Short mmCIF file of C-alpha atoms in Angstrom, two decimals:
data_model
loop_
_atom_site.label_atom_id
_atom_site.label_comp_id
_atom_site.label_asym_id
_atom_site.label_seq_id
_atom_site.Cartn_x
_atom_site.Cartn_y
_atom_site.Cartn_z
CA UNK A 1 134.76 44.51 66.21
CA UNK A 2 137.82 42.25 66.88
CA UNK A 3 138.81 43.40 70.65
CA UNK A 4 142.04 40.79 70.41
CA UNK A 5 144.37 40.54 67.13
CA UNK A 6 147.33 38.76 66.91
CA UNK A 7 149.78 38.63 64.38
CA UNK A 8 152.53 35.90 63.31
CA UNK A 9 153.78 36.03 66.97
CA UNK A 10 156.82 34.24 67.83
CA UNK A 11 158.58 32.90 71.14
CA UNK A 12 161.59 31.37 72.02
CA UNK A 13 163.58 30.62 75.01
CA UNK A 14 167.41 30.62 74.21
CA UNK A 15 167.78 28.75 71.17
CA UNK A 16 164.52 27.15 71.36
CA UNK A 17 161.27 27.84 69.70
CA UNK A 18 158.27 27.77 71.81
CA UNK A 19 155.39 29.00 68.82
CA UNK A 20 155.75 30.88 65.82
CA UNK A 21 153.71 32.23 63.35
CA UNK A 22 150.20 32.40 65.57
CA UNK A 23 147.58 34.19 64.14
CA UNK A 24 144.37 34.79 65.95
CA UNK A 25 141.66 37.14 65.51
CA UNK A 26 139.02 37.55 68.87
CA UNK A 27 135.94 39.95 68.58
CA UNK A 28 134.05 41.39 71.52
CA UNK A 29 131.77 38.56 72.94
CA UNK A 30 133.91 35.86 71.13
CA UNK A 31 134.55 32.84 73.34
CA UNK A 32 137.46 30.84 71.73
CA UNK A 33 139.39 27.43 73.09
CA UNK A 34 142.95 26.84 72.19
CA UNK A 35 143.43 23.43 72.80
CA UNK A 36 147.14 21.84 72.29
CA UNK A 37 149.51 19.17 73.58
CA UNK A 38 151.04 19.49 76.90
CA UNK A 39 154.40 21.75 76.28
CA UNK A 40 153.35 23.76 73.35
CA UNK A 41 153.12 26.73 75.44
CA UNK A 42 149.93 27.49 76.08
CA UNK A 43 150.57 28.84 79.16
CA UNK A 44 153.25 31.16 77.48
CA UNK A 45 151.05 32.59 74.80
CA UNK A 46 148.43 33.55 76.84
CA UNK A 47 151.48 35.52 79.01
CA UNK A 48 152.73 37.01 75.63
CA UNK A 49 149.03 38.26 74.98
CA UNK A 50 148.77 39.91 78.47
CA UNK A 51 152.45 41.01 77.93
CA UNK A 52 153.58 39.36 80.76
CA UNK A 53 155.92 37.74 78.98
CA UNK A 54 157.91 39.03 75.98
CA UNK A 55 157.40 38.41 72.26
CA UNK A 56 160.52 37.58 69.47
CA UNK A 57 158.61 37.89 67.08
CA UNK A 58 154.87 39.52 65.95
CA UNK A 59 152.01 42.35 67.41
CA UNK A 60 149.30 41.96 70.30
CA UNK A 61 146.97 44.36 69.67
CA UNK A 62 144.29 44.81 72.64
CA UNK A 63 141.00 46.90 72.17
CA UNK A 64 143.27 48.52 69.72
CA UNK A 65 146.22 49.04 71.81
CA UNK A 66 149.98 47.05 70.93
CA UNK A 67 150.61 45.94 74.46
CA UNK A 68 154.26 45.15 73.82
CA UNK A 69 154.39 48.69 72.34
CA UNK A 70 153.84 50.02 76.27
CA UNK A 71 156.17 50.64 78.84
CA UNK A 72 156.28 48.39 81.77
CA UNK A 73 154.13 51.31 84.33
CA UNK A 74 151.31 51.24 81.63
CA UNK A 75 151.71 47.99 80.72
CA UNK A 76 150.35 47.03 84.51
CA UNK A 77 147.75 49.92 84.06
CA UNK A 78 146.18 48.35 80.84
CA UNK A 79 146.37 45.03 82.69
CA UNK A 80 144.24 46.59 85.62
CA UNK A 81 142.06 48.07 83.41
CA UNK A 82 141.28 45.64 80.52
CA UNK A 83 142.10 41.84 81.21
CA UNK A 84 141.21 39.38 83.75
CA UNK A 85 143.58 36.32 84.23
CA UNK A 86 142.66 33.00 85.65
CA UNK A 87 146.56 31.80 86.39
CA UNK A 88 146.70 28.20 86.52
CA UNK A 89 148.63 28.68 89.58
CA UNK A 90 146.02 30.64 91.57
CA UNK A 91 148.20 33.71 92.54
CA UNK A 92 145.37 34.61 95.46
CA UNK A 93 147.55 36.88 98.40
CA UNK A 94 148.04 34.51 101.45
CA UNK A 95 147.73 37.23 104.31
CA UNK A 96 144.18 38.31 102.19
CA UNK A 97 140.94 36.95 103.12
CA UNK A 98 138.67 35.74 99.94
CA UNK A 99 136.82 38.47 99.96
CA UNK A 100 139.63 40.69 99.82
CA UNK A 101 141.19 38.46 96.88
CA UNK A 102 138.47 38.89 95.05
CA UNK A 103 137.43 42.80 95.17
CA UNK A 104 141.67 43.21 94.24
CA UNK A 105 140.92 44.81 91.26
CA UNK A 106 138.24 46.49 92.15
CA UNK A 107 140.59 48.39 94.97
CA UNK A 108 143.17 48.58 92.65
CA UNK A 109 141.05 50.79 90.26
CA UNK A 110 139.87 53.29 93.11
CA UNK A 111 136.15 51.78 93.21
CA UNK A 112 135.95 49.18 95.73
CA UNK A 113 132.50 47.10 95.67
CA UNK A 114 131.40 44.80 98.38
CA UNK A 115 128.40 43.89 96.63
CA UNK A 116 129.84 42.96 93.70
CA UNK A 117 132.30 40.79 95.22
CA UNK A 118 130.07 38.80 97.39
CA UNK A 119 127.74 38.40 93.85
CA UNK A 120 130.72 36.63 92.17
CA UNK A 121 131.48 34.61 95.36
CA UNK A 122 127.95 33.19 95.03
CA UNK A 123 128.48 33.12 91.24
CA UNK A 124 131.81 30.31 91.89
CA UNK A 125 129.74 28.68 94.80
CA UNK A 126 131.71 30.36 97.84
CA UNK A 127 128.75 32.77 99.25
CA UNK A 128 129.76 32.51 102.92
CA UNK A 129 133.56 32.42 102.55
CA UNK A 130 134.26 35.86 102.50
CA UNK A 131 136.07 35.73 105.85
CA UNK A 132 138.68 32.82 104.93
CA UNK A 133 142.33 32.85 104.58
CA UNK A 134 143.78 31.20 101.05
CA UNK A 135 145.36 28.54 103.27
CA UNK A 136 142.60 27.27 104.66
CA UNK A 137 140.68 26.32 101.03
CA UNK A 138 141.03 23.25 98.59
CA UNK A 139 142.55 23.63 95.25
CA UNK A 140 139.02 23.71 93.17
CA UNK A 141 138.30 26.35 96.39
CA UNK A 142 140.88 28.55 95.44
CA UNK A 143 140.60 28.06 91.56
CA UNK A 144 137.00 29.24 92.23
CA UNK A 145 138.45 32.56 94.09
CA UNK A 146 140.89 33.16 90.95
CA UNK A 147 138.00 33.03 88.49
CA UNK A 148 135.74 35.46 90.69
CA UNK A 149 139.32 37.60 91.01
CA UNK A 150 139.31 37.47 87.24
CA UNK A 151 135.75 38.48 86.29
CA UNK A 152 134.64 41.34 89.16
CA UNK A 153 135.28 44.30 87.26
CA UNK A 154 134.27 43.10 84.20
CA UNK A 155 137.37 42.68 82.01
CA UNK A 156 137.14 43.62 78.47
CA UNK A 157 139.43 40.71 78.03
CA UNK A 158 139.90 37.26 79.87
CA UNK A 159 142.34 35.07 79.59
CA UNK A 160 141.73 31.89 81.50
CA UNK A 161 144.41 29.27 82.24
CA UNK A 162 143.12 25.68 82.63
CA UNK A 163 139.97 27.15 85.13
CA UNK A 164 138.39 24.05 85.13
CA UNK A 165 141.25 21.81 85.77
CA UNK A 166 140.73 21.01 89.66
CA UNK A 167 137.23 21.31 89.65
CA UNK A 168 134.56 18.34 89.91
CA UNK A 169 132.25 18.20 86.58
CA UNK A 170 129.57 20.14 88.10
CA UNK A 171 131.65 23.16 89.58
CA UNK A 172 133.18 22.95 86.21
CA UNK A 173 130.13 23.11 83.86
CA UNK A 174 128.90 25.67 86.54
CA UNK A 175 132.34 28.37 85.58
CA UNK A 176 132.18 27.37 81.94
CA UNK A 177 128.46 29.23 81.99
CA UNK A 178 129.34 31.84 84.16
CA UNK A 179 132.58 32.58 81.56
CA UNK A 180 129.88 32.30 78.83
CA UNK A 181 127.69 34.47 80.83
CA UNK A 182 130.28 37.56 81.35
CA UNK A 183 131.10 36.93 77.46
CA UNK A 184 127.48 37.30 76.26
CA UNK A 185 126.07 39.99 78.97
CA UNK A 186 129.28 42.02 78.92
CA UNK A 187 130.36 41.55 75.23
CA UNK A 188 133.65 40.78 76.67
CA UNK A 189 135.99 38.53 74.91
CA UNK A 190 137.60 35.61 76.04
CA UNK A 191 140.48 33.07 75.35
CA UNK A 192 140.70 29.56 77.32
CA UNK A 193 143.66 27.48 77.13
CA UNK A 194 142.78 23.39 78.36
CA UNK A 195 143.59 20.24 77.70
CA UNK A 196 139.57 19.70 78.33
CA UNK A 197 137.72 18.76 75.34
CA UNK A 198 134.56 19.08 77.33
CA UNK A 199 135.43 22.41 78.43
CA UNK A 200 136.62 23.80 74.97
CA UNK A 201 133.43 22.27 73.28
CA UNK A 202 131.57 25.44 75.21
CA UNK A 203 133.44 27.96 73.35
CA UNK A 204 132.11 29.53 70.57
CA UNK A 205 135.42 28.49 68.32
CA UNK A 206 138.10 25.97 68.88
CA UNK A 207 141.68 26.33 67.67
CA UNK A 208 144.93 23.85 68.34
CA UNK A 209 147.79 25.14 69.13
CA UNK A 210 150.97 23.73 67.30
CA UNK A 211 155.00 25.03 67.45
CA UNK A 212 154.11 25.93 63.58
CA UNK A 213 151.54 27.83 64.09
CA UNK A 214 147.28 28.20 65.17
CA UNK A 215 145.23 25.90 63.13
CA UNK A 216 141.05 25.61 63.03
#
C-alpha cells in the first residue's frame, strides 16, 4: 500500500525554481534515501511533504490524505497524528527537560507515556538524561533527543533531516537501525534526506534529487 505519493511537485521562491516535476511513490515499511547536492532543496521538499511549506506546483498525498488540500488547524492535527520530523535544526523547547522533549507528542495527543519515553531515550543512548535542560547537551546529544521526539508515538510517516549528520559513526549506525527498526516493526514509512552515502546505503531505495526532477 503506498502510505506517501507524490506527484510532479513543484517549488519556487520568487522567480526561482527550487524542484519541479518530483515524483515519488513510498509504501508502508518503505525506507527510501534522497540523496542530492547541497542547495537542491532537500530540506524544502521534505517541508512541502509535511506541508510545512507550500507547493507551486503538484499533490502530497499522505495515508491517502492531500495535505495541501487541509486547512492550516488540521494541517497541524495530521502532523500530530501521522508524521515524525527529525529537523536538521533540532527544534527541542529550551525551558523543557529531555524527557519532556521527547514525550511532546505523546502530550500533545492526550496520552502521555513515561515508559515509552524513557524506552526511546535508551533507544538514542540518553537513558539517564531525562532530567536535563537542551542547553546543557552537545549537538549529536540533542540530534539524539530530536530523533527519539520523532519516533515515540510511532509515526505512520517520518521524515528525517540529515539525523546522522553530528553524530560519531557508531551513534550513527546505532539511529540508522533504530529508523530501520520502527520501519520494519511498525510498517511505518520513511524518507531520509543526507548527503551520507553510508547512511543512505541502509535504506531500502535510493533516489537523487535534481532541480529537474527525482531520478533512481
Amino acid at each position: 500500500m503506498a502510505l506517501l505519493e507524490i506527484a510532479s511537485l513543484g517549488k519556487r521562491y520568487g522567480d526561482v525554481p527550487v524542484f519541479a516535476n518530483v515524483d515519488l511513490v513510498v509504501a508502508a515499511g518503505e525506507f527510501v534515501a534522497i540523496l542530492g547536492e547541497s542547495g537542491v532543496g532537500k530540506s524544502t521538499l521534505l517541508n512541502c511533504i509535511a506541508g510545512l511549506d507550500g507547493v507551486d506546483a503538484g499533490a502530497v498525498r499522505i495515508a491517502g490524505t492531500g495535505i495541501h488540500a487541509l486547512a492550516e488547524p488540521s494541517q497541524a492535527v495530521f502532523r500530530r497524528e501521522h508524521l515524525g520530523f527529525v529537523f536538521q535544526a533540532f527544534h527541542v523547547l529550551p525551558h523543557l527537560t529531555v524527557a519532556a522533549n521527547v514525550g511532546l507528542p505523546l502530550l500533545l495527543q492526550g496520552r502521555p507515556d513515561d515508559a515509552r519515553v524513557r524506552v526511546m531515550l535508551g533507544a538514542v543512548g540518553l537513558a539517564g538524561f531525562d532530567a536535563r535542560l537542551p542547553q546543557t547537551l552537545s549537538g549529536g546529544q540533542l540530534q539524539r533527543v530530536a530523533i527519539a521526539r520523532a519516533l515515540v508515538h510511532r509515526p505512520q510517516l517520518i521524515l528525517a533531516d540529515e539525523p546522522t549528520g553530528n553524530l560519531d559513526p557508531a551513534t550513527a549506525d546505532r539511529v540508522m537501525s533504530l529508523l530501520s527498526e520502527q520501519v520494519r516493526e511498525q510498517r511505518a514509512a520513511c524518507v531520509l534526506v543526507t548527503h551520507s552515502r553510508t547512511a543512505a546505503a541502509r535504506a531500502d531505495r535510493v533516489m537523487t534529487l535534481t532541480p529537474e526532477g527525482m531520478v533512481a
